[in-house]
Short mmCIF file of C-alpha atoms and ligand atoms in Angstrom, two decimals:
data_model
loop_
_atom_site.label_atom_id
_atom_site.label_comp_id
_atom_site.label_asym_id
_atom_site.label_seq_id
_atom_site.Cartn_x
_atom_site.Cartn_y
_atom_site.Cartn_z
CA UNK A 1 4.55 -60.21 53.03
CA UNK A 2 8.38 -59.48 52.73
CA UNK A 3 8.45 -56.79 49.36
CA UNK A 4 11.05 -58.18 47.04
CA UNK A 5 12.48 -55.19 45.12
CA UNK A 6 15.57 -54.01 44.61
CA UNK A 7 16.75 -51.12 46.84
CA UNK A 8 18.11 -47.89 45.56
CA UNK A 9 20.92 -46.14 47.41
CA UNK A 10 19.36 -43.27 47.35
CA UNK A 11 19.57 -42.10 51.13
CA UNK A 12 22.67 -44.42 51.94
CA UNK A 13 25.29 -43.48 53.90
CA UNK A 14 28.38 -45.49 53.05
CA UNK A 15 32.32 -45.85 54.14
CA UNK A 16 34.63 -47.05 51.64
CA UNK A 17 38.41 -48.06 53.38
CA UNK A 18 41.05 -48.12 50.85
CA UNK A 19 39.18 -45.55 48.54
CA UNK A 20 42.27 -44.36 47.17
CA UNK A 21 42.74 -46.99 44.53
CA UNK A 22 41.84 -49.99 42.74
CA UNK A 23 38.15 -51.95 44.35
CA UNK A 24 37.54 -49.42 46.90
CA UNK A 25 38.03 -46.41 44.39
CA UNK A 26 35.77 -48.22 41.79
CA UNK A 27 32.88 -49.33 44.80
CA UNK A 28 32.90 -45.64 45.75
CA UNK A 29 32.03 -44.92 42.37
CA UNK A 30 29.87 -47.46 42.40
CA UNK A 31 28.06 -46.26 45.19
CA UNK A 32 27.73 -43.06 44.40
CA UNK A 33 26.09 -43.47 41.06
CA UNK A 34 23.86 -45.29 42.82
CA UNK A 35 22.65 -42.50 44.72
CA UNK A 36 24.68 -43.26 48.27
CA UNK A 37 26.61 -40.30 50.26
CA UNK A 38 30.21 -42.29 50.33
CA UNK A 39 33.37 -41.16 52.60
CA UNK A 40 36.13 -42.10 51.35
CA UNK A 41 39.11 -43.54 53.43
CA UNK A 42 42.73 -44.05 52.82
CA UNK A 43 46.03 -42.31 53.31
CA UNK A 44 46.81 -40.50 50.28
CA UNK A 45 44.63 -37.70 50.54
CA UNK A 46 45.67 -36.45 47.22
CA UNK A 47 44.37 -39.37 45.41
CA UNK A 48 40.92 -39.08 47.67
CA UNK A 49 40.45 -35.59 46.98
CA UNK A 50 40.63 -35.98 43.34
CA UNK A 51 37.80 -38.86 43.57
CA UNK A 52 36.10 -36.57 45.43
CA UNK A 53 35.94 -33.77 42.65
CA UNK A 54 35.18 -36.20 40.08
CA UNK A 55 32.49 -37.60 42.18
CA UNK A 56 31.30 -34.29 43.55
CA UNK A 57 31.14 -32.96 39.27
CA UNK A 58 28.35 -35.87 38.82
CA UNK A 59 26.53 -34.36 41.71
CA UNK A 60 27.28 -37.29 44.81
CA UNK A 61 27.75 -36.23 48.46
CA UNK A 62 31.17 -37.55 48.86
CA UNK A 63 33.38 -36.71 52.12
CA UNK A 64 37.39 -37.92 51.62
CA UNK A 65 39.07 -38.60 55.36
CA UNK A 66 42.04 -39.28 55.04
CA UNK A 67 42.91 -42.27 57.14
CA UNK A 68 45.43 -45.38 58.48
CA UNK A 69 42.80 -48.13 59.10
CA UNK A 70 45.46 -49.76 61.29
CA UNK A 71 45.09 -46.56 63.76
CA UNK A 72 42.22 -47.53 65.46
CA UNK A 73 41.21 -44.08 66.99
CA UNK A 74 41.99 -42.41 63.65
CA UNK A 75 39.26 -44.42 62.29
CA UNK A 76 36.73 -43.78 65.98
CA UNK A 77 37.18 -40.40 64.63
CA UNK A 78 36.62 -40.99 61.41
CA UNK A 79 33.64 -42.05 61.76
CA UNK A 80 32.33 -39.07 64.28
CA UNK A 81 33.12 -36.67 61.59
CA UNK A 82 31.22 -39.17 58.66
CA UNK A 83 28.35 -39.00 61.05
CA UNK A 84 28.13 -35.46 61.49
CA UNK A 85 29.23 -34.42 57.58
CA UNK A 86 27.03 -36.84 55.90
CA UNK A 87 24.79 -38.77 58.24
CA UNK A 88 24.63 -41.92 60.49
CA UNK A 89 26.53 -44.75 58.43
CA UNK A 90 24.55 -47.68 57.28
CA UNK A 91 27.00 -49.35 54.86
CA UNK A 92 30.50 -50.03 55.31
CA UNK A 93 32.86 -52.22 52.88
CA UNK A 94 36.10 -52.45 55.03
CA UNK A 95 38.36 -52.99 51.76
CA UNK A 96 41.88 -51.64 52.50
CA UNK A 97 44.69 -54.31 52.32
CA UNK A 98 48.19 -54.61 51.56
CA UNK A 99 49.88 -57.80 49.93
CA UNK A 100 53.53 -57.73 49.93
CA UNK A 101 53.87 -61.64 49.05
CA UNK A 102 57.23 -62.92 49.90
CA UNK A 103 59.03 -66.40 50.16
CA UNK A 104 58.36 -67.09 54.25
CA UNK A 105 62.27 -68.33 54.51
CA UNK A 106 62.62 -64.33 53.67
CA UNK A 107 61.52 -63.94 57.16
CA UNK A 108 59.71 -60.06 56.28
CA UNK A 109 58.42 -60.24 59.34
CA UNK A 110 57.86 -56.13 58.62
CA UNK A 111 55.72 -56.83 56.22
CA UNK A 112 53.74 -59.71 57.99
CA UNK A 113 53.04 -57.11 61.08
CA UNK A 114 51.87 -54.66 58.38
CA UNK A 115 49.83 -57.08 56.68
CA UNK A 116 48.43 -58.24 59.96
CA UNK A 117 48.09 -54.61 61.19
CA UNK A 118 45.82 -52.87 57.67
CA UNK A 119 44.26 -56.76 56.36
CA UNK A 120 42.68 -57.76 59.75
CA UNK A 121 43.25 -55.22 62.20
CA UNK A 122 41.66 -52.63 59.47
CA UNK A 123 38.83 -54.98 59.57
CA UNK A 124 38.53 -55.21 63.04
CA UNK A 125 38.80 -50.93 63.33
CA UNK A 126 35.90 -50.15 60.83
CA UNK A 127 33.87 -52.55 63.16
CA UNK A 128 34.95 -50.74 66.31
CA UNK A 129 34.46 -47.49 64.40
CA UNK A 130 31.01 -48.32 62.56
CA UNK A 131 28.76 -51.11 64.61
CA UNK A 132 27.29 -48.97 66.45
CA UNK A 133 25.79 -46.72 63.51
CA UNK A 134 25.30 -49.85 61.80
CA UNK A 135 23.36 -51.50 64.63
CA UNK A 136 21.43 -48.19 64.91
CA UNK A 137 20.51 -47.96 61.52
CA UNK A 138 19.02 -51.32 61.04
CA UNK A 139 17.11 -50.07 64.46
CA UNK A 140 15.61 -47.38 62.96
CA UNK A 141 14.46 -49.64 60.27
CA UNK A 142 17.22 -48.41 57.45
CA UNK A 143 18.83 -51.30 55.51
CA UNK A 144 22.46 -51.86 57.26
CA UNK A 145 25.28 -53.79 55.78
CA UNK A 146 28.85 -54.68 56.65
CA UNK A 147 31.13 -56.17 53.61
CA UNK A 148 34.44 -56.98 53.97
CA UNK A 149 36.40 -58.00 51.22
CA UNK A 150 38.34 -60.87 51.66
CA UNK A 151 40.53 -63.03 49.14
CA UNK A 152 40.62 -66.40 47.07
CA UNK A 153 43.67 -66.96 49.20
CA UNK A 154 41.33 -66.85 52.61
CA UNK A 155 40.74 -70.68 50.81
CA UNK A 156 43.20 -71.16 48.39
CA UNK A 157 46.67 -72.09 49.38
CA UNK A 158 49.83 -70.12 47.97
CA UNK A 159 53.38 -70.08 47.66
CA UNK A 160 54.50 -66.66 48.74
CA UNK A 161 51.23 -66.18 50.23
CA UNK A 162 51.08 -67.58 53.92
CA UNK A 163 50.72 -64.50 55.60
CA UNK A 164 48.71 -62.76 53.31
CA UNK A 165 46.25 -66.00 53.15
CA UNK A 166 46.51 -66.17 56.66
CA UNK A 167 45.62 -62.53 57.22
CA UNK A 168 42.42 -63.34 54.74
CA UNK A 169 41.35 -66.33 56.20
CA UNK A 170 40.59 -64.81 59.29
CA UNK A 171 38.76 -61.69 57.61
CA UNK A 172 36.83 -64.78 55.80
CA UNK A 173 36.02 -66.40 59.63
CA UNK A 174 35.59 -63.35 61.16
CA UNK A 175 32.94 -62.09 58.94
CA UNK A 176 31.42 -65.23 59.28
CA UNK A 177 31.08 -64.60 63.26
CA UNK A 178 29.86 -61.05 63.10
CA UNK A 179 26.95 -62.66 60.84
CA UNK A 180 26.05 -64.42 64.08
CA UNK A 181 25.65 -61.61 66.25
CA UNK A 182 25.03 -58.88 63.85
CA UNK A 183 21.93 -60.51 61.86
CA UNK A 184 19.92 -60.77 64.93
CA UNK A 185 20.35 -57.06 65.01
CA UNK A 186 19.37 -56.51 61.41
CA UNK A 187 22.88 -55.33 60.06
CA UNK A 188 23.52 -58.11 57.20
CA UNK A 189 27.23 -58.46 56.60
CA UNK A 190 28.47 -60.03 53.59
CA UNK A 191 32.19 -61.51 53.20
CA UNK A 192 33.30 -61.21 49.62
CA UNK A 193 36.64 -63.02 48.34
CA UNK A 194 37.99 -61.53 44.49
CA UNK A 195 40.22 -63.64 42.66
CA UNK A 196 43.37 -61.89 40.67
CA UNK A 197 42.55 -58.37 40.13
CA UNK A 198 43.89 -55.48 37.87
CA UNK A 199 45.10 -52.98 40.64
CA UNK A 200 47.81 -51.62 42.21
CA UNK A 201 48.14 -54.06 45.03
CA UNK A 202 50.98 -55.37 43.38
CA UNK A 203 52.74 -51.80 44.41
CA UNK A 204 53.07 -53.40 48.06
CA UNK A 205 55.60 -56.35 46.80
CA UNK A 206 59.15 -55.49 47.52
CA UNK A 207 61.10 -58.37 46.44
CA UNK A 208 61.49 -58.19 42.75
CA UNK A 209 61.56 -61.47 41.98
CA UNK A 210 58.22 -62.28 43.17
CA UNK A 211 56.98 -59.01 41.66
CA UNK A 212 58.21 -60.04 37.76
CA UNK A 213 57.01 -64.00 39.08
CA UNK A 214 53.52 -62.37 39.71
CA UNK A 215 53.22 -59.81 36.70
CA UNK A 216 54.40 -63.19 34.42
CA UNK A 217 51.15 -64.74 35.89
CA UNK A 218 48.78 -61.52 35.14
CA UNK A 219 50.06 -61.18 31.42
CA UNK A 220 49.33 -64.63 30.65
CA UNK A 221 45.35 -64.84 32.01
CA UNK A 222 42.76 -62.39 32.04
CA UNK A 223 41.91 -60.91 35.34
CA UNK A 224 38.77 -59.03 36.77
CA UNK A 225 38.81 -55.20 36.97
CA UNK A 226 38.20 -53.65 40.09
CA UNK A 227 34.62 -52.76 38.22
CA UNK A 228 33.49 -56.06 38.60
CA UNK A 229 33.95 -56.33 42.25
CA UNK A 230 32.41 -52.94 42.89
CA UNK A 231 29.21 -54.50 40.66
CA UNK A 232 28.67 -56.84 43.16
CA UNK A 233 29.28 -54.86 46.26
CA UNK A 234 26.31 -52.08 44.82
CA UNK A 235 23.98 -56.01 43.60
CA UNK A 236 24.82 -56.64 47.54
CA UNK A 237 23.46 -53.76 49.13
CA UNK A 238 20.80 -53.19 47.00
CA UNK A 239 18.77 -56.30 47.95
CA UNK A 240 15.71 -56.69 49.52
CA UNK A 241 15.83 -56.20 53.22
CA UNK A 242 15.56 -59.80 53.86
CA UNK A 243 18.07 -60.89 51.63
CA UNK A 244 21.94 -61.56 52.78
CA UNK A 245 24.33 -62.64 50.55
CA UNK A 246 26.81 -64.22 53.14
CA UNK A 247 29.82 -65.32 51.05
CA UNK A 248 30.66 -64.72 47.44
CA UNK A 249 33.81 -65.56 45.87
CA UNK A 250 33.97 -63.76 42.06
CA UNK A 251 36.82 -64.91 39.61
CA UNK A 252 38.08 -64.27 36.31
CA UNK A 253 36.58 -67.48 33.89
CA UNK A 254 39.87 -67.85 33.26
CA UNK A 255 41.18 -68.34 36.71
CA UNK A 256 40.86 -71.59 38.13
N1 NAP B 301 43.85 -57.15 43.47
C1 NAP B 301 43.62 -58.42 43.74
O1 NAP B 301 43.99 -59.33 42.97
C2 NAP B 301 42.87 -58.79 44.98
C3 NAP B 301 42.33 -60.09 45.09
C4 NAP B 301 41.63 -60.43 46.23
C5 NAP B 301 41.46 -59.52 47.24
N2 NAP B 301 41.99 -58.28 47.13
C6 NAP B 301 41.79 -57.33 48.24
O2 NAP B 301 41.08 -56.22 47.76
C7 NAP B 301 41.31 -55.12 48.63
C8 NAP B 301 41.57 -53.89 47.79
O3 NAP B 301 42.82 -54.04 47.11
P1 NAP B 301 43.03 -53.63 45.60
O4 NAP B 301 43.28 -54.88 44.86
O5 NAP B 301 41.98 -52.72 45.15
O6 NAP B 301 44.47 -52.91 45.69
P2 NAP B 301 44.93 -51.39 45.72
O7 NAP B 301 44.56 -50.71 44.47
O8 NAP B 301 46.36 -51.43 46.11
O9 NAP B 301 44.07 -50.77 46.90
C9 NAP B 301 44.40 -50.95 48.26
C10 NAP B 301 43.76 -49.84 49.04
O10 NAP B 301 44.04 -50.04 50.44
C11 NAP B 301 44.48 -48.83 50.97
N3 NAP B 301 45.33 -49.02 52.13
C12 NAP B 301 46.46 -49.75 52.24
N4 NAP B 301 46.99 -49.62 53.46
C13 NAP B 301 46.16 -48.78 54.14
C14 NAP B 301 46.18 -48.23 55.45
N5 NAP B 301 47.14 -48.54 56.33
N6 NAP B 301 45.18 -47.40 55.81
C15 NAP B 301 44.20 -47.08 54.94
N7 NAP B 301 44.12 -47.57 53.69
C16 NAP B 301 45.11 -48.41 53.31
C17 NAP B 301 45.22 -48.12 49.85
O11 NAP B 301 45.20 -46.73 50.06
P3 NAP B 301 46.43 -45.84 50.58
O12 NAP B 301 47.70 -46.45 50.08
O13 NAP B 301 46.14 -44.49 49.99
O14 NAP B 301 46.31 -45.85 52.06
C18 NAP B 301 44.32 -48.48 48.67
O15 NAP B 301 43.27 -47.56 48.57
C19 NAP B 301 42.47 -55.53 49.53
O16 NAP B 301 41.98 -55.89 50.81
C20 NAP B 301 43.05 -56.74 48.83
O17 NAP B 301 43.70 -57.61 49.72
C21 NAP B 301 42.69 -57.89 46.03
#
C-alpha cells in the first residue's frame, strides 16, 4: 500500500530562482524551516547574502548564487556548484519574473524581450539546468518536484498585460507538458498561478501612469503576501510520494 503521510523536508535539496525578494525570498524561508538545504538564486547578491545569514542564524544549509536566469549557462553552472555545495537537487520552484505592464500601442518592445527572456526563458533554463538531478533523484527513489510559478494572467485577460499574460500562459502550458514526460520519470511538477501579490514586482513598471493605475488597484483590495504562496509551495512538496498537485491557482477572497 501507497503510505499517505506528509513528508518532511528534512534531507531536501531545493533551488529557489528569484530568491532575492518577494515569493521566492518567503518559499526559501519556507523551505528552510522545513528542514530543506535551499540555494538561493537571483542577481542582487547583496539581498541573497543577507537571507542567507538570517537563514544560516536559524541553523538551515543555505547556499546564495548569484544568478541571471535568462543566462542559460550561468544557471548550467549554477547548478554544478548547488550539486557539489549542498547535494543533488530534488526540488526546484523556477519563480523569477519581471512584469513591466505597459499599454501595447507603447510598443516596449525592451521590456517584452526581457519579459520573454527571465518569465519563460528562466523557466526553460532551471529545466536545462536541473532535470537531470531531478530525474536522478526520483531514480534513486527521493521525492522530486518541479514548480513553476505562473500567474492569474496565464488565464485571465488584461489591459496592459499582453505580454506579461502571454509570457505566463506559456509557463502555464509548458508546465503542463513537462508533467507528461516528467511523471513517468517520477519528478512531479506542479504549475502554480498567484493572484495580486504584496511584492516588489511592481519595481519593474516604468511608465508611471500604469504604476499609480496599478498601486490605485492594490490600496483598494486586499492582496496575498508572498507568505501565502510560499505555504503552498512547502503543502506541495511535502505530499505523499504519490500525490501531484498539477495546477493551483491561490487568490486573495477579495480578488475576483
Ligand atoms: N506579485 C504578484 O502579484 C504576482 C502574481 C502572480 C505571479 N507572480 C509571479 O511571481 C514571481 C515572483 O515575483 P514576486 O511577485 O515575488 O516579485 P519580486 O519581489 O519582484 O520578485 C521577483 C524575483 O525575480 C528575480 N529576478 C528578476 N529578474 C531576474 C533575472 N534576470 N535573473 C534572476 N532573477 C531575476 C528578482 O531578483 P533580482 O532582481 O535580484 O534578480 C526577484 O527575486 C514572478 O514570476 C511573478 O511573475 C507575481
Amino acid at each position: 500500500m501507497t503510505p499517505n503521510i506528509s513528508l518532511s523536508l528534512a534531507g531536501r535539496v531545493a533551488v529557489v530562482t528569484g530568491a532575492s525578494s518577494g515569493m521566492g525570498a518567503a518559499t526559501a524561508r519556507r523551505l528552510a524551516a522545513g528542514g530543506a538545504s535551499v540555494a538561493l538564486l537571483a542577481r542582487r547578491a547583496d539581498r541573497l547574502d543577507a537571507l542567507a545569514d538570517s537563514l544560516r542564524s536559524t541553523g538551515a544549509a543555505v547556499l546564495p548564487v548569484p544568478t541571471d536566469v535568462s543566462d542559460r549557462a550561468a544557471l548550467d553552472a549554477a547548478a554544478t556548484r548547488v550539486a557539489e555545495e549542498l547535494g543533488p537537487v530534488d526540488l526546484v520552484v523556477a519563480n523569477a519574473g519581471l512584469m513591466p505592464l505597459a499599454p501595447i500601442v507603447d510598443r516596449r518592445a525592451d521590456d517584452w524581450d526581457r519579459m520573454i527572456a527571465v518569465n519563460l526563458g528562466g523557466v526553460l533554463a532551471a529545466v536545462h539546468a536541473f532535470v537531470g538531478q531531478l530525474v536522478d533523484a526520483a531514480a534513486a527513489g527521493r521525492v522530486a518536484d518541479l514548480v513553476t510559478i505562473s500567474s492569474l494572467a496565464a488565464q485571465k485577460a488584461m489591459a496592459k498585460a499582453a505580454v506579461y499574460g502571454a509570457t505566463k500562459a506559456a509557463v502555464t502550458h509548458l508546465a503542463a507538458n513537462l508533467r507528461i514526460e516528467l511523471s513517468p520519470l517520477g519528478v512531479r511538477v506542479t504549475n502554480i498561478e498567484p493572484g495580486a501579490t504584496d511584492t516588489e514586482l511592481r519595481g519593474s513598471i516604468g511608465d508611471p501612469d500604469v504604476l499609480a493605475w496599478l498601486d490605485d488597484y492594490l490600496a483598494s483590495t486586499t492582496v496575498l503576501q508572498p507568505e501565502n504562496v510560499a505555504d503552498l509551495v512547502g503543502y506541495v512538496a511535502e505530499q505523499p510520494a504519490h500525490v501531484n498537485f498539477r495546477q493551483i491557482v491561490i487568490t486573495s477572497t477579495a480578488e475576483v
